[in-house]
XYZ file of C-alpha atoms in Angstrom:
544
model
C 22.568 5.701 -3.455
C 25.117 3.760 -1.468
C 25.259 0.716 -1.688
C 27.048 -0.155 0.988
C 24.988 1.913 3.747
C 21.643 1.322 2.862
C 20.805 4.591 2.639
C 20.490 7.251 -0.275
C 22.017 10.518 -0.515
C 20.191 13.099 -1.776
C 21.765 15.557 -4.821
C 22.499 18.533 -3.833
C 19.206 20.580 -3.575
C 19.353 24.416 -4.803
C 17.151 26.446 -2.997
C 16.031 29.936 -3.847
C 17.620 33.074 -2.020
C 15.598 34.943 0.043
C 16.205 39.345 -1.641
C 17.103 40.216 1.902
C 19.564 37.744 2.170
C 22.991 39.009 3.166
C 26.120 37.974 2.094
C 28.662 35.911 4.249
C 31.122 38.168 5.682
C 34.609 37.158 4.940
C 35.905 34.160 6.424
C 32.644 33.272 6.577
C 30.510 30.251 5.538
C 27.781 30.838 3.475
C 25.552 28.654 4.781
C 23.486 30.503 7.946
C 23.122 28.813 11.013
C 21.123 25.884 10.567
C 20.293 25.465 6.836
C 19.107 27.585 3.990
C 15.786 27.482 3.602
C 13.509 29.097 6.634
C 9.634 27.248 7.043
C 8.079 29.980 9.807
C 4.606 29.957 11.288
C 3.522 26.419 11.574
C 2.385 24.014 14.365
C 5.229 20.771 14.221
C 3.689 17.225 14.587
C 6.912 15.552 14.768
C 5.514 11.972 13.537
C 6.216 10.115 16.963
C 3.003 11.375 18.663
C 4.183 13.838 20.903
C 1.531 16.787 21.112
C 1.505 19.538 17.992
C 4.017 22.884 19.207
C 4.743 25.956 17.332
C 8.355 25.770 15.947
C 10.106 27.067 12.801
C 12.625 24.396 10.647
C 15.359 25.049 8.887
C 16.483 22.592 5.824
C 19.960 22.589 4.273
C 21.023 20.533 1.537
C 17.821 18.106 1.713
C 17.879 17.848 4.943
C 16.160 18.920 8.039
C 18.530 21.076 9.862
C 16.963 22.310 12.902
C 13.880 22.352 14.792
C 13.728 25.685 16.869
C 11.512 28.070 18.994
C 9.548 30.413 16.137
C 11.622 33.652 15.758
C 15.016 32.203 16.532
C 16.095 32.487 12.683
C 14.974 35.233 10.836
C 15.031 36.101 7.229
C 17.501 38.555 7.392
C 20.135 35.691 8.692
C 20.212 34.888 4.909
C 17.092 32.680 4.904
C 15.082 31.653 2.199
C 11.687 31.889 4.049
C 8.613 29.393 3.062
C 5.494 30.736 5.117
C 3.224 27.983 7.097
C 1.502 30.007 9.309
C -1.878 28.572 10.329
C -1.126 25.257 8.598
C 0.611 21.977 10.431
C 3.783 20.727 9.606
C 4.454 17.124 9.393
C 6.877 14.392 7.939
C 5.829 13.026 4.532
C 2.833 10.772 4.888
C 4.262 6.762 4.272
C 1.993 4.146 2.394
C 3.110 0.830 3.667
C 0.761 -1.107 1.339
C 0.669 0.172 -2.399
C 0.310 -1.681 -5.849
C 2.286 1.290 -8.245
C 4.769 -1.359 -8.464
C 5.020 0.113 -12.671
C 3.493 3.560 -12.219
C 7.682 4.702 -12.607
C 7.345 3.501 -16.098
C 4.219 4.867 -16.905
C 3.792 7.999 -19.319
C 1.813 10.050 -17.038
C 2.736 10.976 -13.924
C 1.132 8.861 -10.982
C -0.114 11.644 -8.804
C -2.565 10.160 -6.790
C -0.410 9.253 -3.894
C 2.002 12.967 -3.863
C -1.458 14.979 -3.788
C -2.693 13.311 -0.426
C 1.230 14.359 1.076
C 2.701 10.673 0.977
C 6.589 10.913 -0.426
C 7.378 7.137 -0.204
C 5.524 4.011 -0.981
C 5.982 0.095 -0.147
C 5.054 -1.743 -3.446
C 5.175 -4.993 -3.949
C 2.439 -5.898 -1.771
C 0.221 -9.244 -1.575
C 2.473 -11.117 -2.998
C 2.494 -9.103 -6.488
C 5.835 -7.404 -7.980
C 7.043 -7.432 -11.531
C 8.582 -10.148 -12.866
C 12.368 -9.656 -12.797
C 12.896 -12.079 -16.137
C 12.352 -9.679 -18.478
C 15.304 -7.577 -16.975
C 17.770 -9.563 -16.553
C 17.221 -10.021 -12.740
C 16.390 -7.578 -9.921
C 19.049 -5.797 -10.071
C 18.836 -4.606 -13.897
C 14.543 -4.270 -12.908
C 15.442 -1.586 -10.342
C 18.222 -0.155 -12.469
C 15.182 0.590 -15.055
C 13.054 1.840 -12.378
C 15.777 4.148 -11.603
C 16.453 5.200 -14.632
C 12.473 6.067 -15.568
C 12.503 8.038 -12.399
C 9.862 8.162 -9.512
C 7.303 10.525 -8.260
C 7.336 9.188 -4.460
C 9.704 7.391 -2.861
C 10.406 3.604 -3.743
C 10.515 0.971 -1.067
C 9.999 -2.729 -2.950
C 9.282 -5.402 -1.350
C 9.353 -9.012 -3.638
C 6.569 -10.961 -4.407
C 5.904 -14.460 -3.362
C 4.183 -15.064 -6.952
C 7.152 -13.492 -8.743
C 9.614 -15.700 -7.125
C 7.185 -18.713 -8.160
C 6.625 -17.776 -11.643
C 10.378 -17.105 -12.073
C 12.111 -20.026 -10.816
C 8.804 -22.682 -12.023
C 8.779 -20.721 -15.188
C 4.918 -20.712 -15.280
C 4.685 -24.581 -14.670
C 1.611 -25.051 -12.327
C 1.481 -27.039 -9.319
C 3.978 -26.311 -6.025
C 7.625 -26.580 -6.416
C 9.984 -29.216 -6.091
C 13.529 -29.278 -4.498
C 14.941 -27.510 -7.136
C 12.374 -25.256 -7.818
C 12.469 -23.932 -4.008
C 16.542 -23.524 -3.913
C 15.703 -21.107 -7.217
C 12.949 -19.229 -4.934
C 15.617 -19.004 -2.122
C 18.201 -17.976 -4.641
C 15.825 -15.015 -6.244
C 14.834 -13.771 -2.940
C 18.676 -13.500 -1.879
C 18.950 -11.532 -5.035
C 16.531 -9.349 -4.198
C 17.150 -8.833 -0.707
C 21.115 -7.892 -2.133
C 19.284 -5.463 -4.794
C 17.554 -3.563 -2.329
C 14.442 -5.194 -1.720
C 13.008 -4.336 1.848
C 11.315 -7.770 2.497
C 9.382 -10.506 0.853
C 4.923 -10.362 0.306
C 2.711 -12.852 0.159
C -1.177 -12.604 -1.449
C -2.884 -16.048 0.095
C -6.268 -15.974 -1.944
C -4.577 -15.598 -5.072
C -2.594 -18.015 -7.239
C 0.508 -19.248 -6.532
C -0.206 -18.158 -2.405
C -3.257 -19.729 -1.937
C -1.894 -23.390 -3.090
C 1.070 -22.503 -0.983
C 1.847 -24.567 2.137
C 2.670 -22.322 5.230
C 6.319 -24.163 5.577
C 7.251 -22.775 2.415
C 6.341 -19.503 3.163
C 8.543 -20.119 6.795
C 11.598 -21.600 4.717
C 11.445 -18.138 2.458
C 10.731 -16.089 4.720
C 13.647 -17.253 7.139
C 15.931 -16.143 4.688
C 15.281 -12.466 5.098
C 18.166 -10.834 5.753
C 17.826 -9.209 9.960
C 15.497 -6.274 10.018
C 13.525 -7.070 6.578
C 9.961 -7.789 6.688
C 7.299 -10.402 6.245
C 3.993 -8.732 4.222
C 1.218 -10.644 4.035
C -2.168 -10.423 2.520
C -3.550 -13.311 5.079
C -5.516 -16.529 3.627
C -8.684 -15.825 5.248
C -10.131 -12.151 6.077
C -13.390 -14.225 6.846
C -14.769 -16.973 8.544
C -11.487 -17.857 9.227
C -9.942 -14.561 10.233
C -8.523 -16.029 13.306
C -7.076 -19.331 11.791
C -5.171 -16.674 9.026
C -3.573 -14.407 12.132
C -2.496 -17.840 13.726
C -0.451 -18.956 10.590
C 1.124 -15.442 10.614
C 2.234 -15.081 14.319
C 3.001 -18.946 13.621
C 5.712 -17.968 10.986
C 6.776 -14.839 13.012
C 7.469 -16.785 15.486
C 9.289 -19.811 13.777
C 11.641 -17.183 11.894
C 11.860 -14.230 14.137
C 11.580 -11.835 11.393
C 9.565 -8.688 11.429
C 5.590 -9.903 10.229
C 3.361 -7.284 8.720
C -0.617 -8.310 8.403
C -1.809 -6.823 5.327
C -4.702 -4.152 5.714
C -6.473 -6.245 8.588
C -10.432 -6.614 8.276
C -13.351 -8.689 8.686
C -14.394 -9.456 5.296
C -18.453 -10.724 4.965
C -21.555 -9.558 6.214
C -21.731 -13.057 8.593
C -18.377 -12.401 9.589
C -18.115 -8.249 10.937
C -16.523 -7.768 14.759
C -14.076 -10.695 13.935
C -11.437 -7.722 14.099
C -11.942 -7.609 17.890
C -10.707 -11.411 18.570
C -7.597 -10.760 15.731
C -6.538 -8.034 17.323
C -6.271 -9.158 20.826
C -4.365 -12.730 20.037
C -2.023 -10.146 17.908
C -1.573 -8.011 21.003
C -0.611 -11.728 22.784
C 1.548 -12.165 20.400
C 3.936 -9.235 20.336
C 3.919 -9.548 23.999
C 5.334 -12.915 23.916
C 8.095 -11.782 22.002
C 6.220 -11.718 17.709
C 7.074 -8.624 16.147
C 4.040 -8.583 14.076
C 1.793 -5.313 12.995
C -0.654 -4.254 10.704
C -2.272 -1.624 8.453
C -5.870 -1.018 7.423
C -7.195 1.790 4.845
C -10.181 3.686 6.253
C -12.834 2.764 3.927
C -15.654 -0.055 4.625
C -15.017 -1.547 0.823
C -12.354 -3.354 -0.837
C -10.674 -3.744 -4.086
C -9.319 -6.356 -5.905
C -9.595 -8.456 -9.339
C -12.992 -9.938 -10.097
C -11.275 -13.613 -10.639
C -10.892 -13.384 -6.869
C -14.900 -14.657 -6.429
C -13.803 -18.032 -8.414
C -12.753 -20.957 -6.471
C -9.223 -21.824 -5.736
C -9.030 -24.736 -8.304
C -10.428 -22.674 -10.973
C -7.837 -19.993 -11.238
C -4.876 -23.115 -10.989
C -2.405 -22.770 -13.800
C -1.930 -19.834 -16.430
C -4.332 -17.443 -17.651
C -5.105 -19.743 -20.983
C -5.885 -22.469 -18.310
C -8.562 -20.333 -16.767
C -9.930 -19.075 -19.835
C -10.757 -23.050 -21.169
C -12.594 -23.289 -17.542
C -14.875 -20.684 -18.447
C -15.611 -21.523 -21.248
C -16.625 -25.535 -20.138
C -19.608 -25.483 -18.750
C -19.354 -28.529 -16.671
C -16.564 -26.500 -14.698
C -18.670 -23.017 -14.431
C -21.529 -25.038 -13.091
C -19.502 -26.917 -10.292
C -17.543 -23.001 -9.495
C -21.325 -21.204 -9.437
C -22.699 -23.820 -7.043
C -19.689 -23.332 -4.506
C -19.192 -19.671 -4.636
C -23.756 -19.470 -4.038
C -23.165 -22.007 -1.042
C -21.868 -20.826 2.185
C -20.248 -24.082 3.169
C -17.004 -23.943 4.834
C -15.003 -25.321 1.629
C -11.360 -24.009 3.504
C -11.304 -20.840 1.176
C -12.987 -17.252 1.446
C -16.078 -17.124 -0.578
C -16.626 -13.325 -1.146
C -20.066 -14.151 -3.035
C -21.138 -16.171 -0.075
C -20.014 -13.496 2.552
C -21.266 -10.332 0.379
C -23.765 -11.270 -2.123
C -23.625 -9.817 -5.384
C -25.073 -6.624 -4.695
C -22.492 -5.899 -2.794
C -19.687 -5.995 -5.519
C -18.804 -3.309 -8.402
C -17.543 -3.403 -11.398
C -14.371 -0.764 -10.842
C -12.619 -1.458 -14.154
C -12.645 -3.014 -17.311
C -10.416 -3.803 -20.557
C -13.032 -1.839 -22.658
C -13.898 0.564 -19.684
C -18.021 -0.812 -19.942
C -20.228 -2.067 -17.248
C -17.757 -0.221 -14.794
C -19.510 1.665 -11.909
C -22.542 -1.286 -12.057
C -22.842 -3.941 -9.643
C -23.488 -7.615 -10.246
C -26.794 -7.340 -9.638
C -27.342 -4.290 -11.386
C -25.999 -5.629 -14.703
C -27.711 -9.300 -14.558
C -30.478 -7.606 -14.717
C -29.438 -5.115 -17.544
C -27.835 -8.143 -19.621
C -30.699 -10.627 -18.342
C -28.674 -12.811 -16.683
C -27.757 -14.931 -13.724
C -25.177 -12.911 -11.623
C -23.224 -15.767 -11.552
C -23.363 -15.567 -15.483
C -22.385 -11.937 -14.838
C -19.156 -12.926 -13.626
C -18.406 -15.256 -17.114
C -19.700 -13.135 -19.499
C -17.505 -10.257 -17.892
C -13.928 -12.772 -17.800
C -14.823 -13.951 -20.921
C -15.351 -10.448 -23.104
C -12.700 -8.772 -20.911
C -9.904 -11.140 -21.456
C -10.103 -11.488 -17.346
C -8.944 -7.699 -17.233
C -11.918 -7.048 -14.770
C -11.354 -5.630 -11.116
C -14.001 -5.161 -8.006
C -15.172 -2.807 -5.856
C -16.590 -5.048 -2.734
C -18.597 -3.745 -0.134
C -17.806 -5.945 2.715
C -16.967 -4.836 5.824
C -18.197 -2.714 8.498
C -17.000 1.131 9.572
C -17.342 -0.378 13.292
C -14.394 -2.708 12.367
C -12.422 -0.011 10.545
C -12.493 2.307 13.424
C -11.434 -0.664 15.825
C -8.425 -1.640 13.365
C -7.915 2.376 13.544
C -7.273 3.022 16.674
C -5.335 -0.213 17.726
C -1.417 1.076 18.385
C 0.516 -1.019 15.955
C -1.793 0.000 13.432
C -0.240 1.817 10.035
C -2.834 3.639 7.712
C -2.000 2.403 4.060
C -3.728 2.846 0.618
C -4.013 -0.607 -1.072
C -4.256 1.715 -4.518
C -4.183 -0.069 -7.433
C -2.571 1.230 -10.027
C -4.027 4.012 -11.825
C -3.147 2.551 -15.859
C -6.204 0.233 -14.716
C -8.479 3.742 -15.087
C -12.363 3.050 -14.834
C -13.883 3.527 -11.200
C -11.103 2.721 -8.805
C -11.217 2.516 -5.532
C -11.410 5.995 -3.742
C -9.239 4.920 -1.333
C -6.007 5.822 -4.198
C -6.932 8.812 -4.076
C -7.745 9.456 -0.503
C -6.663 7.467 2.269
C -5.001 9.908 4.092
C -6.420 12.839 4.213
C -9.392 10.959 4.999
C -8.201 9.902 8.053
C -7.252 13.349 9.281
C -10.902 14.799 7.925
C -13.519 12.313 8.448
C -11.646 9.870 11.619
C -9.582 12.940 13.510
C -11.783 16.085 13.041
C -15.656 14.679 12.201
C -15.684 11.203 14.228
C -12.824 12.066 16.643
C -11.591 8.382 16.373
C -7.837 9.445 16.733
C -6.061 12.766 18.064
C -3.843 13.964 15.529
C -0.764 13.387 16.685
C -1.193 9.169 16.405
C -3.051 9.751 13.343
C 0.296 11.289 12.079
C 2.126 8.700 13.857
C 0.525 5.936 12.360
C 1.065 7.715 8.916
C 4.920 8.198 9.023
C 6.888 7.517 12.125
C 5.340 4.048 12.945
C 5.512 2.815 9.279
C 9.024 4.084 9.214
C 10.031 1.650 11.611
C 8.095 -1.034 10.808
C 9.801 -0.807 6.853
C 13.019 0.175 8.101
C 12.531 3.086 6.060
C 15.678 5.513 6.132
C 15.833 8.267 7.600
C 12.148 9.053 6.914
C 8.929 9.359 9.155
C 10.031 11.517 11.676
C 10.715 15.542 12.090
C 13.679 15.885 13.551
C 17.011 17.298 12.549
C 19.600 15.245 10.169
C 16.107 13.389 8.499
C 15.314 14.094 5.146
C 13.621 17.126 4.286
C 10.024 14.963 3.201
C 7.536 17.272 4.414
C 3.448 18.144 4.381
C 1.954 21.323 4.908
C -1.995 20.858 5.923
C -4.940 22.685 7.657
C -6.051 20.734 10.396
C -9.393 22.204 9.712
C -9.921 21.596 5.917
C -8.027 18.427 5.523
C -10.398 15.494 3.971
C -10.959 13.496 0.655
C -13.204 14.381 -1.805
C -13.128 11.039 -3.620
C -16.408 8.755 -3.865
C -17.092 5.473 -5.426
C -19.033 7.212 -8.108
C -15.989 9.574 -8.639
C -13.084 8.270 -7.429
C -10.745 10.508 -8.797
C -11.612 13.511 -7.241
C -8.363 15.500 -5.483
C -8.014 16.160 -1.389
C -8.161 19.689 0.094
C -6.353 21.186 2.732
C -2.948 20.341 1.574
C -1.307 22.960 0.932
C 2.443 21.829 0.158
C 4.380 18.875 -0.290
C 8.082 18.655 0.279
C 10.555 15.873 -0.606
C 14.343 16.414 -0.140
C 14.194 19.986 0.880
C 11.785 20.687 -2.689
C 8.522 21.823 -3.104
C 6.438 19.030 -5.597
C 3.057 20.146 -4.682
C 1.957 23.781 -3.890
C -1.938 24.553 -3.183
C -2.784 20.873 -4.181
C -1.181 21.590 -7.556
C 1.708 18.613 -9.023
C 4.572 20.815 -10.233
C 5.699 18.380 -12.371
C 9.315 17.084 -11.319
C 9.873 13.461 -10.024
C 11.490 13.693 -7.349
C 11.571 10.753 -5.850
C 14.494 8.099 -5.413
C 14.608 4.110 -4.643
C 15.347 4.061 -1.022
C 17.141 0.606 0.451
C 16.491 -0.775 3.819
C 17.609 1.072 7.052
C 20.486 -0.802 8.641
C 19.685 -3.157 11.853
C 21.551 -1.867 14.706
């Protein structure tokens, strides 16, 4: 890729010849008109909203070539010919919110995001990305990336906690002078890497012992046109206090904010979405570029430490593990987590119960698909004891399924127009019971909130999928179907298109896709992985 530009260049992409292709005459070139590879038969959604039409594309050399009237090329103009008809045609599906940060390095190949037609990822999210150390710096991390090869397209952001960890060098507590001109130094390397913006994750440790002015002073470093992620400090009782500290630093830095899949986390706490969306609306018309993204499923996902007060997790992982095992200390966390006092931090036990929460994964794979409450009464004991016993015997490798919010909310976060559709998939080396939502997102929202519930038309649902998220990212040349864009395609049937993935079996496959295209190649055919990566590291669009 350029690094110059911004933008990668594709290889040069070979493409079959159709048998009744004829040869250039002489003096000819032998490239037909408008590409060499023929898609005929399908219904375009372009990936801006515009309503669905019948139109045939041509690709050349990884890109799309032309978008024309159906019959205008045929075969016989030396076309290889790919045959949609019936299905829709669309531009690859874009997850703005991932966690496959390592999935590149990973034996198998991550599939679960290729299958549901997304081509390109944004990793990095809530404040998580690997730690550049190891490496050599970011450069030399990507540079391994690269070289292990990628199965969608890569769009990294950096992570607040990385940037912590690397210049404090695991030392606990916030960082002094010196340790914030190393943050500001790693971020500039990162941003000069490639990196398309800067995460933060505010109920985990380092974020959620993280003033908001440090989080201003990073953030106005971003290079023009990078972005702001955040996973907010408060999805609960104070939803509307968390959007206020984001427009606050939008607004301070006048960088580009994105509010990490927006809900109303808690039982006590559902319809707060209606208030956070209209002060963000406010917002962005006094002049905050700010959006969000939401995945379409009434249950979260996250690690189990999560439930455990903000002063318990403090410090390294040995730290925590001496907590739990003091039982002064787990007595003072149980009796704040079981009270619903306002204690300034969200208390997921308080606002869900533990009923409500799953065991998705484990180290040693038990107890997973169980709930708290299911297994304090299988291991007779407290839930609260639940939650120690599981740290404890798991070396804290335990993640969550929670059950908090409400399909009301979802569908209001759904239709609002700045709205992206993401993932939030963990990655899938985790195994167990993930969330379904790695497996589904997207074709969920064109099955179950387009066709069944009729919650969006199809041509925003596809916007919010690829040409909105495009934009927001700066991702190049991407998210739209147009000619001169990059050949990252999805063949569906509007009519079939839905997850199959539950909680119970989360890693079921979608139907209805029927091809997936990235860089003029076909990676998926009838919801079958072909088994080629071919997906690159992309760098940020240039600003204007």
């Amino acid at each position: 890729m350029s690094a110059t530009s911004g933008r990668p260049v594709p290889p040069p992409v070979s493409l079959p010849v159709s048998p009744s292709a004829r040869p250039a005459a002489s003096g000819a070139t032998a490239t037909p008109r408008g590409g060499t590879l023929l898609i005929t038969g399908a219904t375009v959604l372009d990936g801006t909203g515009a309503p669905p039409r019948p139109a045939d594309v041509t690709v050349s050399v990884g890109r799309i070539a032309a978008v024309v009237a159906p019959g205008t090329f045929a075969p016989r103009d030396g076309y290889a010919t790919l045959d949609a008809t019936g299905m829709m045609l669309a531009p690859g599906f874009i997850d703005p919110h991932s966690h496959a940060d390592a999935s590149p390095l990973e034996r198998e190949d991550d599939t679960s995001k290729i299958l549901q037609g997304i081509t390109t990822e944004v990793v990095g999210n809530c404040g998580m990305s690997p730690d550049p150390r190891p490496y050599g710096g970011f450069g030399a991390l990507y540079e391994k990336l690269d070289t292990a090869g990628y199965v969608t397209n890569y769009c990294p952001l950096v992570g607040h906690e990385a940037l912590h960890e690397a210049a404090m060098a695991g030392r606990p507590g916030p960082p002094g002078r010196d340790d914030a001109r190393r943050m500001g130094m790693l971020l500039d390397e990162a941003m000069e890497a490639g990196a398309f913006g800067l995460s933060s994750g505010l109920i985990y440790p380092p974020g959620v012992h993280t003033a908001p002015g440090e989080l201003v002073g990073l953030a106005a470093r971003l290079p023009e046109g990078r972005i702001y992620a955040t996973h907010m400090r408060d999805e609960g009782r104070h939803l509307r206090r968390s959007v206020e500290e984001a427009i606050e630093l939008g607004a301070r830095t006048g960088r580009r904010v994105q509010v990490s899949h927006l809900k109303a986390a808690g039982v006590p706490f559902w319809g707060g979405v209606d208030d956070a969306l209209a002060r963000l609306d406010r917002a962005r018309a006094q002049g905050v570029d700010i959006g969000q993204d939401v995945y379409p499923y009434d249950a979260s996902s996250t690690t189990l430490l999560a439930v455990l007060p903000p002063w318990f997790l403090e410090g390294d992982d040995d730290r925590v593990r001496r907590r739990l095992n003091d039982p002064v200390l787990v007595e003072r966390a149980r009796a704040e987590v079981e009270d619903d006092t306002d204690r300034g931090w969200e208390n997921i036990v308080a606002g869900d119960g533990y009923d409500r929460i799953m065991v998705s994964s484990t180290r040693s794979h038990r107890h997973e698909g169980a709930t708290l409450g299911e297994l304090a009464e299988a291991l007779d004991l407290a839930p609260f004891e639940v939650i120690v016993h599981l740290l404890r015997t798991e070396e804290l490798q335990v993640h969550m399924v929670d059950f908090s919010m409400d399909e009301r909310d979802v569908e209001t976060v759904l239709r609002a127009p700045r709205t992206s559709v993401c993932t939030d998939g963990l990655a899938i080396s985790l195994g167990g019971k993930p969330h379904p939502r790695l497996y589904g997102s997207f074709p969920r929202v064109l099955g179950r909130y387009v066709r069944e519930r009729g919650v969006l038309d199809l041509p925003t649902a596809i916007h919010k999928m690829t040409g909105l998220t495009a934009e927001v990212f700066a991702v190049p040349d991407r998210g739209r179907l147009a000619p001169g864009l990059i050949a990252d395609l999805v063949a569906f049937d509007r009519a079939t298109v839905g997850d199959t993935a539950t909680y119970a079996d989360p890693r079921r496959t979608p139907t209805g896709i029927h091809w997936v295209m990235q860089a003029g190649h076909v990676v998926v055919r009838d919801g079958r992985w072909l088994g080629t990566r071919r997906g690159v590291r992309l760098e940020p669009a240039l600003v204007p």
